[in-house]
Coordinates of C-alpha atoms in Angstrom, one line a residue:
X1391 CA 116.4 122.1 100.0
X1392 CA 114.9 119.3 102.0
X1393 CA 112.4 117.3 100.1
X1394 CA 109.1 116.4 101.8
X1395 CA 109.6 113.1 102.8
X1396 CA 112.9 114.4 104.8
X1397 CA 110.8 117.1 106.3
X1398 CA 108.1 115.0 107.6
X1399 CA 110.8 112.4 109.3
X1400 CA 112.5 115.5 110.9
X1401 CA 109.3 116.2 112.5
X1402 CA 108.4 112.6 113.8
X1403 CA 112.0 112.7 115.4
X1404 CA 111.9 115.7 117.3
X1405 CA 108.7 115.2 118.4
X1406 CA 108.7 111.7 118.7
X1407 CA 105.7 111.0 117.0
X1408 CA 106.5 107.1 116.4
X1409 CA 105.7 106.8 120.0
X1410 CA 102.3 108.1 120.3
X1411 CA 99.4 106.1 121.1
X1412 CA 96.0 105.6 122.6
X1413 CA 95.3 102.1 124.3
X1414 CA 97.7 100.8 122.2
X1415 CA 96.8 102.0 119.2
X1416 CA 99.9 103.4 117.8
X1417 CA 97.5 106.0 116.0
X1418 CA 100.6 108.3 113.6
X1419 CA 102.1 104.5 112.2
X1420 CA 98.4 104.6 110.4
X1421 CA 98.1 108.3 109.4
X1422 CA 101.4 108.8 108.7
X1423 CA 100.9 108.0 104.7
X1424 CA 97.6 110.6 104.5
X1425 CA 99.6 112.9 105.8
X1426 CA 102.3 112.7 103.3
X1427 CA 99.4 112.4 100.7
X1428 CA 98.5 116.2 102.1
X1429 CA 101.6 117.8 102.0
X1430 CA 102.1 116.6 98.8
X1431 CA 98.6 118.4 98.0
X1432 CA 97.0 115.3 96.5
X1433 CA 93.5 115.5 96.5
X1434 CA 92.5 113.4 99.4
X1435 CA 88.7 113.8 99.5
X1436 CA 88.4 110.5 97.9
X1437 CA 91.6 108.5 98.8
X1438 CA 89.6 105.8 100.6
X1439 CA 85.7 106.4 100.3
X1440 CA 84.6 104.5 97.3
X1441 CA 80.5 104.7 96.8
X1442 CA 79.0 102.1 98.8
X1443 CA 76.8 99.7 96.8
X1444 CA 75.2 98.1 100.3
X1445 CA 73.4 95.5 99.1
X1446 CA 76.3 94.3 97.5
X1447 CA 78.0 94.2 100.9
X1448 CA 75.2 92.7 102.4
X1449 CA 75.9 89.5 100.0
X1450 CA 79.3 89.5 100.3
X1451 CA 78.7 89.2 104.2
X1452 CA 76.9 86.4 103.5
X1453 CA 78.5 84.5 101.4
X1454 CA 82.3 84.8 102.3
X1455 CA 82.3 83.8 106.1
X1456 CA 85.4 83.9 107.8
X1457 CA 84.9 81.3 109.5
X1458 CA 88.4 78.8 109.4
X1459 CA 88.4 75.0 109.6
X1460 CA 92.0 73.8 111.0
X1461 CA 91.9 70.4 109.4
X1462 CA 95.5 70.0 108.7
X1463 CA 98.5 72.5 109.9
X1464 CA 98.9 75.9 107.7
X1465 CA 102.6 76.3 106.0
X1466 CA 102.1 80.2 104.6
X1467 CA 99.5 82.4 104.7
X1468 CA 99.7 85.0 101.6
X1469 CA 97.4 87.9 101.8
X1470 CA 96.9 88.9 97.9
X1471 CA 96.3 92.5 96.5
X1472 CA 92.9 92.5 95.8
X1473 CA 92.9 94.5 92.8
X1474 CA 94.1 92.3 90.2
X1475 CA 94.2 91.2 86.8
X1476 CA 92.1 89.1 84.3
X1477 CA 93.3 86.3 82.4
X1478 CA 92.3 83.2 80.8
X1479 CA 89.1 83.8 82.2
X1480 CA 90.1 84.4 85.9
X1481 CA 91.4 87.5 87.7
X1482 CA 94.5 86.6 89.5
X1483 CA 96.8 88.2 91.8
X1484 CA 100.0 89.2 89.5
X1485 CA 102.1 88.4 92.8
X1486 CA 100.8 86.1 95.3
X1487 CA 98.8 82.9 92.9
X1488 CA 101.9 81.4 91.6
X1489 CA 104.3 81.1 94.5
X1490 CA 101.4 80.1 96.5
X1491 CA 100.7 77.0 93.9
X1492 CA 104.0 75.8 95.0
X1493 CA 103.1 75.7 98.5
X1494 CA 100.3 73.8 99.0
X1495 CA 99.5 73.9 102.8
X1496 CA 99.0 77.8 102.0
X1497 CA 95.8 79.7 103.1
X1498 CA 95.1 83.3 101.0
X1499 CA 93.7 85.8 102.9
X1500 CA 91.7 88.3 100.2
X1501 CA 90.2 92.0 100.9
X1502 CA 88.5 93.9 99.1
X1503 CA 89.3 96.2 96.1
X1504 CA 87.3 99.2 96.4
X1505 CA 84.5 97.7 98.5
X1506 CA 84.0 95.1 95.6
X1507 CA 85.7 91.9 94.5
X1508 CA 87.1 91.3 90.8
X1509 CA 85.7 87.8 90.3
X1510 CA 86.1 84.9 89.0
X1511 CA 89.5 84.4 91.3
X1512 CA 92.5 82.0 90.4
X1513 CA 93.6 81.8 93.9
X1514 CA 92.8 78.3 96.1
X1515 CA 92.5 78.0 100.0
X1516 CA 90.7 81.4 100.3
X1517 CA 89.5 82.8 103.3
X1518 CA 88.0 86.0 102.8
X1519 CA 88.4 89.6 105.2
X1520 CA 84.8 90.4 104.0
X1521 CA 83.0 90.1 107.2
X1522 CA 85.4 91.2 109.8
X1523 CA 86.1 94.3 108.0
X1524 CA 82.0 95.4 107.0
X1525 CA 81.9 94.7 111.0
X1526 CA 84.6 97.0 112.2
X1527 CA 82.9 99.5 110.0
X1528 CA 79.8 99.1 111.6
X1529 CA 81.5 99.2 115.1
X1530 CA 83.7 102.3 113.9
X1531 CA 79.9 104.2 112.8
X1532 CA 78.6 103.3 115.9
X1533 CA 81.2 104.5 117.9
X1534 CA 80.7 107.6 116.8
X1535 CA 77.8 108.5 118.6
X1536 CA 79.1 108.3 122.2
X1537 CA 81.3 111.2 123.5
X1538 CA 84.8 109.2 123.4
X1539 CA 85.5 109.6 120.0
X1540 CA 85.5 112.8 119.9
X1541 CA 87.4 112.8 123.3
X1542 CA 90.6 110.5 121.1
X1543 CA 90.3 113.1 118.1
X1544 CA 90.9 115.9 120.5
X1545 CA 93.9 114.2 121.8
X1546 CA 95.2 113.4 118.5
X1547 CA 94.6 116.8 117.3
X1548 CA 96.3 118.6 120.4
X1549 CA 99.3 116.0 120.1
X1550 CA 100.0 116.9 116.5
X1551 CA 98.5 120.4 115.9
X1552 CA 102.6 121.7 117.0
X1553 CA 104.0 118.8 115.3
X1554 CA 102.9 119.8 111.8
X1555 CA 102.4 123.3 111.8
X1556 CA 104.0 124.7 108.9
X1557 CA 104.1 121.3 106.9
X1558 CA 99.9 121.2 106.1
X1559 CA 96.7 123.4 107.0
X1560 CA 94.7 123.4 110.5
X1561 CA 92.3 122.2 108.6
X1562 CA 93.9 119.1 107.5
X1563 CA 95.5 118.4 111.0
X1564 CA 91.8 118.3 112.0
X1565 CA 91.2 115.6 109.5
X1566 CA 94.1 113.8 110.6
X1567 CA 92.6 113.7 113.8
X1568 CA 89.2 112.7 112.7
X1569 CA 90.6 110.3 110.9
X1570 CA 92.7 108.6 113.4
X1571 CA 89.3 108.4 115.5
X1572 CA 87.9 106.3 113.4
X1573 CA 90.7 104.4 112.7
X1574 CA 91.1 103.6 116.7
X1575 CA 88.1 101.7 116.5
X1576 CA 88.4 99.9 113.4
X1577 CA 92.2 99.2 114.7
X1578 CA 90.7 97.3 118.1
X1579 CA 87.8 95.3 116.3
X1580 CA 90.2 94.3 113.4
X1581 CA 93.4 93.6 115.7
X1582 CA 90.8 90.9 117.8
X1583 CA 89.2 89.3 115.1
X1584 CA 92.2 89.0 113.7
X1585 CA 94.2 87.9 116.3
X1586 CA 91.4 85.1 116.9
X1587 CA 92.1 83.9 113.6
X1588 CA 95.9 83.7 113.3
X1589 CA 95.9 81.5 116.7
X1590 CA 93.4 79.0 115.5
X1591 CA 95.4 79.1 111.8
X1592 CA 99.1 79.4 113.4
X1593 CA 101.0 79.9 109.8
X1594 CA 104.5 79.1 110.1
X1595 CA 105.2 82.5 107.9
X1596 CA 102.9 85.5 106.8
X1597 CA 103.2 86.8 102.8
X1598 CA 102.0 90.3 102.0
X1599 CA 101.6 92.6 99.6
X1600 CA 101.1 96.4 100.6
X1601 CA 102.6 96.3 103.8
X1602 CA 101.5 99.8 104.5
X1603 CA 97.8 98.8 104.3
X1604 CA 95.7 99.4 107.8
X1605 CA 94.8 95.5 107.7
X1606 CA 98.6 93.9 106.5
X1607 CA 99.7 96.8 109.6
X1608 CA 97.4 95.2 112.0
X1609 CA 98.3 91.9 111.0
X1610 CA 102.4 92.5 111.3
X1611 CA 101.9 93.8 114.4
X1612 CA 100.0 90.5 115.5
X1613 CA 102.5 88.8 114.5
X1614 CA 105.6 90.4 116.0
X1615 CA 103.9 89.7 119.3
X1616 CA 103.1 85.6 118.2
X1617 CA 106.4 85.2 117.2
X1618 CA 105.5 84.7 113.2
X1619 CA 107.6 85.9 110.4
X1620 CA 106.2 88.7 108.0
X1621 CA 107.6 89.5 104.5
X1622 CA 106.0 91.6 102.2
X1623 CA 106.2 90.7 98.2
X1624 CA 107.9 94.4 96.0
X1625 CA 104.2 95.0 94.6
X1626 CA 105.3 99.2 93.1
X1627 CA 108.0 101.4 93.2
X1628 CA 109.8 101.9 96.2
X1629 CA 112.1 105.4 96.4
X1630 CA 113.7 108.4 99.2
X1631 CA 110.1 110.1 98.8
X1632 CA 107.8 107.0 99.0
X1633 CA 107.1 107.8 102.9
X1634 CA 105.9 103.8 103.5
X1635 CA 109.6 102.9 103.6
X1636 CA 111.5 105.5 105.2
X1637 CA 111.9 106.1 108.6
X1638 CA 114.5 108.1 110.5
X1639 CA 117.6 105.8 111.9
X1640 CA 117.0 103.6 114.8
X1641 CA 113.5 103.6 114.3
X1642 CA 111.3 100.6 115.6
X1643 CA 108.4 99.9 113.7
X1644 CA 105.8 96.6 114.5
X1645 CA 104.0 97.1 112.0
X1646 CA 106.8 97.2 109.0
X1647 CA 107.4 93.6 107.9
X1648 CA 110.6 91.6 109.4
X1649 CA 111.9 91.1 105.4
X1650 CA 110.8 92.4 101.7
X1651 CA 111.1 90.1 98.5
X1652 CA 112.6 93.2 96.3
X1653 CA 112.4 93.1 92.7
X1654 CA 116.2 94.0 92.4
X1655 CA 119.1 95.0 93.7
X1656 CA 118.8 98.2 92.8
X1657 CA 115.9 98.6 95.4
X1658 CA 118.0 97.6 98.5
X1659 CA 119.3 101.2 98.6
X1660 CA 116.6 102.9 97.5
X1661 CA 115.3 104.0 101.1
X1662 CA 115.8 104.6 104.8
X1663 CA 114.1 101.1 105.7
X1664 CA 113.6 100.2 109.2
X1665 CA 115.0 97.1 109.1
X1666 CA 118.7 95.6 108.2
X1667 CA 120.0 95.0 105.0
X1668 CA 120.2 91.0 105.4
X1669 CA 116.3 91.2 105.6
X1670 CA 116.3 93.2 102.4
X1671 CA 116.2 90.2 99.9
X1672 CA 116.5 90.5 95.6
X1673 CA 114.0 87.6 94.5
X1674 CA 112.7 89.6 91.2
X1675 CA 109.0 89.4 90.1
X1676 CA 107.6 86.2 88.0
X1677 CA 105.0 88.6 86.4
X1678 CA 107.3 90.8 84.8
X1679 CA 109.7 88.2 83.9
X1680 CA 107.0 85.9 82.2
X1681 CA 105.1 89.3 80.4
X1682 CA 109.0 90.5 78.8
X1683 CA 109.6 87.0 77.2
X1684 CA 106.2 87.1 76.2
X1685 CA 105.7 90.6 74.2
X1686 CA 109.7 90.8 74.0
X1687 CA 110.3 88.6 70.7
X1688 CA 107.0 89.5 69.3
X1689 CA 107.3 93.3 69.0
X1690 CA 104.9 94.5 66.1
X1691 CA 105.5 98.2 66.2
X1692 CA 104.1 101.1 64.0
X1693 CA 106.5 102.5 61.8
X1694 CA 106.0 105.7 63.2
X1695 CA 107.6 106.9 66.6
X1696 CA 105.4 105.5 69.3
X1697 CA 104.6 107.9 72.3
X1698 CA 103.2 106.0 75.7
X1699 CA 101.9 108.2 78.2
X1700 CA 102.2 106.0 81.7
X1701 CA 99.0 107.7 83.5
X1702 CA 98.9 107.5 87.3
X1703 CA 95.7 109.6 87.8
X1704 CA 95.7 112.2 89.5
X1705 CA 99.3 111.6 91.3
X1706 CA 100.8 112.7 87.9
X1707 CA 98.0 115.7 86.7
X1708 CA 99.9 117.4 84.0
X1709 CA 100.2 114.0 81.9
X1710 CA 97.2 114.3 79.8
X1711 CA 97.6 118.0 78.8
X1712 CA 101.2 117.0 78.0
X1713 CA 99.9 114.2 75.6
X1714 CA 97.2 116.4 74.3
X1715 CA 100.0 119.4 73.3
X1716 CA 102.2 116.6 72.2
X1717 CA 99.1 115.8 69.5
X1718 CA 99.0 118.9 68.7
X1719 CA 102.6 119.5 68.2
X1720 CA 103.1 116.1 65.7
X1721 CA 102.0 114.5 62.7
X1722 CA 100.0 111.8 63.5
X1723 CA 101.0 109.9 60.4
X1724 CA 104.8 110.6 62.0
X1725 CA 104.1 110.2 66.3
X1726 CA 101.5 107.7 68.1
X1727 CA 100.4 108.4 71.0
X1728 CA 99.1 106.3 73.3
X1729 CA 97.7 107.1 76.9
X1730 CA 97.5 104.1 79.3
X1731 CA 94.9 104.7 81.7
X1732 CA 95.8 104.0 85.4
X1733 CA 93.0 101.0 86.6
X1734 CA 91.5 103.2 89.3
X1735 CA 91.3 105.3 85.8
X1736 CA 89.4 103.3 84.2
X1737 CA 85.5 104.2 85.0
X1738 CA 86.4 107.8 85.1
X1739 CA 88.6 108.9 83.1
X1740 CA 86.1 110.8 80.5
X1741 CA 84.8 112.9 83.3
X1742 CA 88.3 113.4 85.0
X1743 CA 90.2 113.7 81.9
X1744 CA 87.4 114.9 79.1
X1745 CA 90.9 116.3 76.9
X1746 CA 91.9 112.5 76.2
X1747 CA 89.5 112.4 74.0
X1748 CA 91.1 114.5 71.0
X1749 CA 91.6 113.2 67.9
X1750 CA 94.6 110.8 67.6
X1751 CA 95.2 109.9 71.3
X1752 CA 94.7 105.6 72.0
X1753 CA 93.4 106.0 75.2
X1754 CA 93.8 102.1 76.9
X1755 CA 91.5 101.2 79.3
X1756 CA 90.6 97.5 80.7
X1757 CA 89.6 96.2 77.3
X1758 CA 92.4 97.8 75.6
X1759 CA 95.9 96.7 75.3
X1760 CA 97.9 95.1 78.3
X1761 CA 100.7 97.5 80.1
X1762 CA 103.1 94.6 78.5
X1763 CA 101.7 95.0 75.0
X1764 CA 102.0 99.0 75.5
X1765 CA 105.3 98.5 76.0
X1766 CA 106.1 96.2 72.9
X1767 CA 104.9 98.5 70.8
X1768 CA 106.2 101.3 72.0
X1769 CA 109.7 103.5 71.3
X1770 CA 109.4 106.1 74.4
X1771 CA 107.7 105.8 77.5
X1772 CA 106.3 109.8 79.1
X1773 CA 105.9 109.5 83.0
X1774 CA 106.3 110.1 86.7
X1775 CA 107.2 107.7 89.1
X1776 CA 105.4 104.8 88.5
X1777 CA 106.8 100.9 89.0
X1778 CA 105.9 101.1 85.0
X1779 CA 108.6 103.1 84.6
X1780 CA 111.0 100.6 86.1
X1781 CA 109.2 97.5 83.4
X1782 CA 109.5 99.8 80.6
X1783 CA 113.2 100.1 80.6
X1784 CA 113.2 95.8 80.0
X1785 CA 111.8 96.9 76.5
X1786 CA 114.9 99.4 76.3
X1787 CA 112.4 102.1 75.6
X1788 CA 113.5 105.6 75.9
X1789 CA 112.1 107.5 79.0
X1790 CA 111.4 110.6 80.1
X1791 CA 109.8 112.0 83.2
X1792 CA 107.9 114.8 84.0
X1793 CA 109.1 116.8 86.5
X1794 CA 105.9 118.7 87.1
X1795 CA 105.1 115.6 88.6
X1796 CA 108.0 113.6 89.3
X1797 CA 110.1 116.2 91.6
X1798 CA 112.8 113.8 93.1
X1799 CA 111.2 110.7 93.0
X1800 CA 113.4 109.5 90.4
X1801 CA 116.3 111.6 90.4
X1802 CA 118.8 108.4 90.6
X1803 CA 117.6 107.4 87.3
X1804 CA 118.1 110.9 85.4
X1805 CA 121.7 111.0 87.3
X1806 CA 122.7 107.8 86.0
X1807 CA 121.6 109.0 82.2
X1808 CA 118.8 105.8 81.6
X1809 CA 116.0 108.3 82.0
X1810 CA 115.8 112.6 80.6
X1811 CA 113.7 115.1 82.4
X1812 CA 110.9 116.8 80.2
X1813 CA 108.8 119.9 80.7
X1814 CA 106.7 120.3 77.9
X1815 CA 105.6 118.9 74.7
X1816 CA 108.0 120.8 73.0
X1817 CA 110.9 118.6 75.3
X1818 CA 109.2 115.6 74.2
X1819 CA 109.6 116.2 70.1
X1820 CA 113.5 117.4 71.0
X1821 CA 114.5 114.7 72.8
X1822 CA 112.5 112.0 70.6
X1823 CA 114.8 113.5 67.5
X1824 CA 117.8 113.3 68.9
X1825 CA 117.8 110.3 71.7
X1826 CA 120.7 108.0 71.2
X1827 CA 120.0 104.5 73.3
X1828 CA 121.8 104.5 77.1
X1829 CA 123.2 100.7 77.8
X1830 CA 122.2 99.7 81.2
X1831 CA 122.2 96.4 83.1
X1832 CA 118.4 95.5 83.4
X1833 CA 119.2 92.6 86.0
X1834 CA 120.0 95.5 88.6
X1835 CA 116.5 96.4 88.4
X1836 CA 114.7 93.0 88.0
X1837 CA 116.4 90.1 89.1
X1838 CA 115.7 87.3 86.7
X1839 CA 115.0 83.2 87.6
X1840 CA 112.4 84.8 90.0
X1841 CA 109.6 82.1 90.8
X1842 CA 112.4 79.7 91.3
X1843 CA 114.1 82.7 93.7
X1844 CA 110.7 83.5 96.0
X1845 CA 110.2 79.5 96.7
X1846 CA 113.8 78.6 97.5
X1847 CA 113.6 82.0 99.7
X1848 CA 110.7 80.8 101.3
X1849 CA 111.4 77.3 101.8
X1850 CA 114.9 78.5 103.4
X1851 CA 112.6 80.2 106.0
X1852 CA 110.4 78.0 106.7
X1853 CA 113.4 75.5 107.4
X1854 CA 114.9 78.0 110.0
X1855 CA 111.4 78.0 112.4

């Protein structure tokens, strides 16, 4: 049986949906993701429409101009991921701050995480996305008034109406289409302010993360036509059903980066990337690598069997009824159980997920525990697909997936014996009685030496332009 990921690339072959555009908006490249998010039968409703505090907005236009100062040439610009993580007293972006310390000339390009910013920041040289993208909003709303957009979600409904029957509903294709509408106008305001700001700046190289974000798209595709080098930084889990990274042989894609910094080796064959192998480049991740000596020697676990529950919302919905029969199957003097929240979690989680709060679940939010400290304490990690999954096997914890959720996402991992499939509670206390620890080489996953990796990588690129 063909999974979803192969059906949907089978479709934008035959009917050559790469291809398609309006004015040069390449309009399926950007919708391409939701639509995988559809057939998948995630609830989409509120995949990118985060309440809108606009006052708030209002002061964030105001204060963080975009305006950019060319005093002295610019060696790298890093665009961060904007939801990030707080320590010592700043939140910092777990994979752009530090290699960008070690350059410098760098600039750091920041968005916005859910229409807000997590601040204070650790990053220097910062020029924030704030006002071009509350602008192309703006344009996008007003836009919608005259006649035309309508006119270009007609066209994008009529042009893919054939091409995805059978894979999601007429209504959704009509979303798609109402989508991509909006999107065309957002993509023109974005792609000339942003253009406008890469020739006065003129980095010698561009570092992402997210490649498959709208802005990071519009900025690769900038690029390809100035002639400037784009890598994206491994930020998650990259697999045969994560739709961002495959693409059907022969494909050309401007807005893919020209290289990825993977985490491993392991990764390199892990999907049908449009570009070669040789640009597909094992640095490892300095987070990960600094977090595992940290909690690694200082494991202070419960003598009791500790359960982690690796939550990733509502991509992964039977998790919390499995931890909640898994209570209700166990001693809790005997089993722990603890239920790490994902961040986008964190705020909603007693409305979403109201069953958590049994008796004898640790649910970890933002105050609670780190994912690293979860880990240390921990004997078996219960997921689905996560890139946790991946930094729990540096603790050698056993780990089991859920196939209500995972499907084939991780079916490598389950072949090779390092991780067990699970069903049910009643899997979980079986296979928790009887596990016997699987030796594996954790280097093939995460490369290690990897700050010292990502700058000789870079520095070897910058020397080549």
């Amino acid at each position: 049986m063909k999974t979803m990921v192969e059906k949907l690339l089978e479709r934008e072959e035959k009917y050559h949906l790469c291809e398609k555009e309006i004015n040069g908006f390449q309009y399926w490249q950007y919708e391409r993701f939701y639509v995988d998010k559809c057939m998948r039968q995630i609830d989409t409703a509120n995949l990118d429409n985060n309440k809108v505090d606009v006052w708030k907005l209002l002061k964030y236009y105001l204060r963080n101009s975009d305006h950019f100062k060319k005093t002295e040439p610019i060696g790298i610009c890093f665009i961060s991921h904007p939801r990030r993580q707080f320590k010592d007293g700043y939140y910092e972006c777990i994979y752009t701050d530090a290699l960008a310390k070690k350059f410098p000339d760098s600039i750091t390009f920041e968005n916005f995480f859910a229409r807000d910013h997590l601040e204070p920041i650790l990053s220097t040289n910062v020029l924030y996305m704030d006002r071009p993208i509350i602008e192309a909003e703006i344009y996008e709303r007003v836009m919608g008034f005259f006649k035309r957009k309508k006119s270009i979600s007609e066209t994008i409904y009529k042009e893919l109406t054939v091409a995805l029957k059978g894979l999601i509903t007429e209504e959704q294709v009509v979303e798609v289409a109402r989508r991509g509408a909006g999107d065309y106008y957002r993509y023109q305001y974005l792609r000339t302010k942003f253009k406008k700001i890469l020739e006065k700046m003129k980095p010698k190289a561009v570092v992402e993360v997210v490649s498959y974000g709208p802005k990071c798209m519009i900025i690769n595709e900038l690029c390809k036509d100035m002639g400037i080098p784009t890598i994206e930084l491994q930020h998650g889990w990259i697999g045969k059903e994560h739709i961002a990274y495959n693409y059907a042989p022969g494909s050309v894609v401007k807005q893919f980066p020209d290289k990825i910094y993977l985490f491993g080796e392991y990764y390199k064959t892990s999907a049908d990337f449009p570009i070669s192998q040789r640009n597909l480049i094992a640095t490892g991740f300095p987070h990960y690598e600094r977090e595992v000596q940290k909690y690694n020697n200082c494991k202070c676990r419960d003598l009791r069997c500790t359960v982690l529950f690796l939550s990733q919302g509502k991509y992964a919905p039977s998790l919390p009824q499995l931890a909640v029969d898994l209570r209700r199957m166990t001693q809790e003097e005997k089993v722990r159980i603890i239920y790490k929240l994902h961040p986008v979690e964190y705020s909603t989680w007693k409305q979403t997920t109201p069953q958590l709060m049994e008796k004898g679940i640790e649910v970890v939010d933002l105050k609670g525990m780190s994912l690293y400290e979860c880990f240390a304490n921990s004997d078996v990690q219960v997921g689905a697909y996560s890139t946790a999954i991946y930094e729990g096997l540096g603790f050698g914890l056993c780990t089991l997936l859920s196939m209500q959720d995972t499907g084939d996402y991780l079916q490598d991992l389950i072949e090779d014996g390092i991780a067990e499939r699970i069903e049910s509670a009643a899997d979980i206390v079986k296979k928790i009685q009887h596990h016997e620890p699987i030796a594996y080489d954790i280097h093939y996953f995460w490369k290690g030496n990897a700050l010292h990796n990502l700058e000789q990588e870079l520095r070897m690129q910058l020397s080549h332009l």
